[in-house]
Amino acid sequence: APPHPREPAPTAPQALELTPTGPHSQEAAPEGGGPVVRLAPAVGMPPVWVGNASAAAIRRAARLGDGWFPSLISPEEVAEGRERLADLAAAHGRPTPLVAIGGTSALGSGPGVPSREAIASGIRSAYGRSLEEVLDIPLTGGPEQAAERLAAYRAAGATHAIIGVAGGDWRAQVDLLAETASLLR
């Protein structure tokens, strides 16, 4: 049921807390009162990945999520976040959620393929981080270099990678990403 017009809409964390879990859950109510969330017909809950690399997102993923999904961070930041995630999940009596990273790539060369520096400059501008912090985040070069970089994320605890294409011919980029994936198997 939608919230009463005079009541604030639930925030994402509240909505996640209210989401019924389990294949037979049909309703949930917030502690302390408030609107009841009803699902009809009852449906199984899909996996919930909590996005963002913030401390709050890690806490939410540990308490409520099936996965943690930070984007555009280094393997070192993934490893630190995963360690915190595991500790918090254990404190809640939950298994450690999976880790899926979001990234960006521009593989190979050719018309419209931006450089690592150009992509990193965009990340720097969008997220207010230093160029040194973000220079190694974009996947660039050939499939071998990209696979090496993704292997570092895997070693840091990531089990999934969702990669956006930053430029160049889309089909060629996707083919290069497929080749990269084959090198990681």
Coordinates of C-alpha atoms in Angstrom, one line a residue:
A1 CA 0.0 0.0 0.0
P2 CA 1.3 3.5 -0.8
P3 CA 2.2 5.7 2.2
H4 CA -0.4 8.1 3.4
P5 CA 0.2 11.5 1.6
R6 CA 1.2 13.1 4.9
E7 CA 3.7 10.4 5.7
P8 CA 7.2 10.4 4.1
A9 CA 7.8 7.6 1.6
P10 CA 10.2 5.0 2.9
T11 CA 13.8 5.4 2.0
A12 CA 15.7 2.6 0.2
P13 CA 17.1 1.1 3.4
Q14 CA 13.6 1.1 5.0
A15 CA 12.1 -0.4 1.8
L16 CA 14.8 -3.1 1.9
E17 CA 14.0 -3.9 5.6
L18 CA 10.3 -4.1 4.8
T19 CA 10.7 -6.4 1.8
P20 CA 9.2 -9.8 2.6
T21 CA 11.7 -12.6 2.4
G22 CA 11.2 -16.3 1.6
P23 CA 9.0 -18.0 -0.9
H24 CA 5.8 -17.8 1.1
S25 CA 6.2 -14.3 2.7
Q26 CA 3.2 -12.2 1.9
E27 CA 3.5 -9.2 4.2
A28 CA 5.8 -7.2 6.4
A29 CA 5.3 -4.3 8.8
P30 CA 7.9 -1.9 10.1
E31 CA 8.8 -1.9 13.7
G32 CA 7.0 0.8 15.6
G33 CA 4.1 0.9 13.2
G34 CA 3.6 2.2 9.7
P35 CA 2.2 0.9 6.5
V36 CA 2.2 -2.9 5.9
V37 CA 3.8 -4.1 2.7
R38 CA 1.8 -6.9 1.0
L39 CA 2.7 -9.0 -1.9
A40 CA -0.1 -10.7 -3.8
P41 CA 0.4 -13.3 -5.0
A42 CA 3.2 -14.4 -2.8
V43 CA 6.4 -14.6 -4.8
G44 CA 10.0 -15.7 -4.0
M45 CA 12.4 -12.9 -3.3
P46 CA 15.1 -12.4 -5.9
P47 CA 18.6 -11.9 -4.7
V48 CA 19.2 -8.3 -3.5
W49 CA 22.6 -6.7 -4.2
V50 CA 23.2 -3.5 -2.2
G51 CA 25.1 -1.0 -4.3
N52 CA 27.7 1.6 -3.3
A53 CA 31.0 1.5 -1.6
S54 CA 30.0 3.5 1.5
A55 CA 30.2 2.2 5.0
A56 CA 26.4 2.5 5.2
A57 CA 26.0 0.3 2.1
I58 CA 28.4 -2.3 3.5
R59 CA 26.4 -2.4 6.7
R60 CA 23.1 -2.7 4.8
A61 CA 24.5 -5.5 2.6
A62 CA 25.8 -7.4 5.7
R63 CA 22.4 -7.1 7.4
L64 CA 20.0 -7.5 4.6
G65 CA 21.6 -8.2 1.3
D66 CA 22.6 -11.2 -0.8
G67 CA 25.4 -9.2 -2.4
W68 CA 27.5 -6.1 -2.1
F69 CA 27.9 -4.2 -5.4
P70 CA 30.4 -1.3 -5.3
S71 CA 31.4 0.4 -8.5
L72 CA 34.5 2.1 -9.7
I73 CA 36.8 1.2 -6.8
S74 CA 40.2 -0.4 -6.6
P75 CA 40.8 -4.1 -5.8
E76 CA 42.4 -2.9 -2.5
E77 CA 39.1 -1.1 -1.6
V78 CA 37.2 -4.2 -2.5
A79 CA 39.4 -6.4 -0.2
E80 CA 38.9 -3.9 2.7
G81 CA 35.2 -3.7 2.1
R82 CA 34.8 -7.4 1.8
E83 CA 36.6 -7.9 5.1
R84 CA 34.3 -5.5 6.8
L85 CA 31.3 -7.1 5.1
A86 CA 32.3 -10.5 6.4
D87 CA 32.8 -9.3 9.9
L88 CA 29.4 -7.5 10.0
A89 CA 27.5 -10.4 8.4
A90 CA 29.0 -12.8 11.0
A91 CA 27.9 -10.4 13.7
H92 CA 24.3 -10.7 12.3
G93 CA 24.6 -14.5 12.1
R94 CA 24.5 -14.3 8.3
P95 CA 26.8 -15.7 5.6
T96 CA 29.0 -13.2 3.8
P97 CA 27.1 -11.8 0.9
L98 CA 28.8 -12.2 -2.5
V99 CA 30.7 -9.3 -4.0
A100 CA 30.0 -7.9 -7.5
I101 CA 32.0 -5.0 -8.8
G102 CA 31.0 -2.5 -11.3
G103 CA 33.6 -1.2 -13.7
T104 CA 34.1 0.5 -17.1
S105 CA 36.2 -0.6 -20.0
A106 CA 37.6 0.6 -23.3
L107 CA 39.6 -2.3 -24.8
G108 CA 41.9 -2.4 -27.8
S109 CA 42.4 0.7 -30.0
G110 CA 40.6 2.4 -32.8
P111 CA 38.2 5.2 -33.5
G112 CA 36.3 6.4 -30.4
V113 CA 38.2 4.2 -27.9
P114 CA 39.1 6.6 -25.0
S115 CA 42.4 6.3 -23.2
R116 CA 42.7 5.1 -19.6
E117 CA 43.5 8.7 -18.6
A118 CA 40.4 10.1 -20.3
I119 CA 38.1 7.6 -18.6
A120 CA 39.8 8.2 -15.2
S121 CA 39.4 11.9 -15.6
G122 CA 35.7 11.4 -16.1
I123 CA 35.5 9.2 -12.9
R124 CA 37.6 11.8 -11.1
S125 CA 35.2 14.6 -12.1
A126 CA 32.0 12.6 -11.4
Y127 CA 33.1 11.3 -8.0
G128 CA 35.4 14.0 -6.7
R129 CA 38.3 11.6 -6.3
S130 CA 41.9 12.3 -7.2
L131 CA 43.2 11.1 -10.6
E132 CA 45.8 8.9 -8.8
E133 CA 43.0 7.1 -6.9
V134 CA 41.1 6.3 -10.0
L135 CA 43.7 5.9 -12.7
D136 CA 43.9 2.1 -12.4
I137 CA 40.1 1.5 -12.3
P138 CA 39.3 1.6 -16.1
L139 CA 39.9 -1.7 -17.9
T140 CA 42.0 -0.8 -20.9
G141 CA 44.6 -2.4 -23.2
G142 CA 43.9 -5.8 -24.6
P143 CA 42.0 -8.8 -23.2
E144 CA 45.1 -10.1 -21.4
Q145 CA 45.6 -6.8 -19.5
A146 CA 41.9 -6.6 -18.7
A147 CA 41.9 -10.2 -17.5
E148 CA 44.9 -9.5 -15.3
R149 CA 43.1 -6.5 -13.7
L150 CA 39.9 -8.5 -13.2
A151 CA 41.9 -11.3 -11.6
A152 CA 43.1 -8.8 -9.0
Y153 CA 39.4 -8.1 -8.2
R154 CA 38.7 -11.8 -8.0
A155 CA 41.7 -12.2 -5.6
A156 CA 40.1 -9.3 -3.5
G157 CA 36.9 -11.3 -3.2
A158 CA 34.7 -10.3 -6.1
T159 CA 32.8 -13.1 -7.7
H160 CA 31.0 -11.1 -10.3
A161 CA 31.9 -8.1 -12.5
I162 CA 29.4 -5.9 -14.4
I163 CA 31.4 -3.9 -16.9
G164 CA 30.1 -0.9 -18.9
V165 CA 31.7 0.0 -22.3
A166 CA 33.2 3.5 -22.3
G167 CA 33.5 4.0 -26.0
G168 CA 34.5 2.6 -29.4
D169 CA 32.6 0.2 -31.5
W170 CA 30.2 -1.5 -29.1
R171 CA 30.2 -4.9 -30.8
A172 CA 34.0 -4.9 -31.0
Q173 CA 34.2 -3.9 -27.3
V174 CA 31.8 -6.7 -26.3
D175 CA 33.8 -9.2 -28.3
L176 CA 37.0 -8.1 -26.5
L177 CA 35.2 -8.4 -23.1
A178 CA 34.1 -12.0 -24.1
E179 CA 37.7 -12.8 -24.9
T180 CA 38.7 -11.3 -21.5
A181 CA 36.1 -13.5 -19.7
S182 CA 37.4 -16.6 -21.5
L183 CA 40.9 -15.9 -20.1
L184 CA 39.5 -15.9 -16.6
R185 CA 37.9 -19.3 -16.8

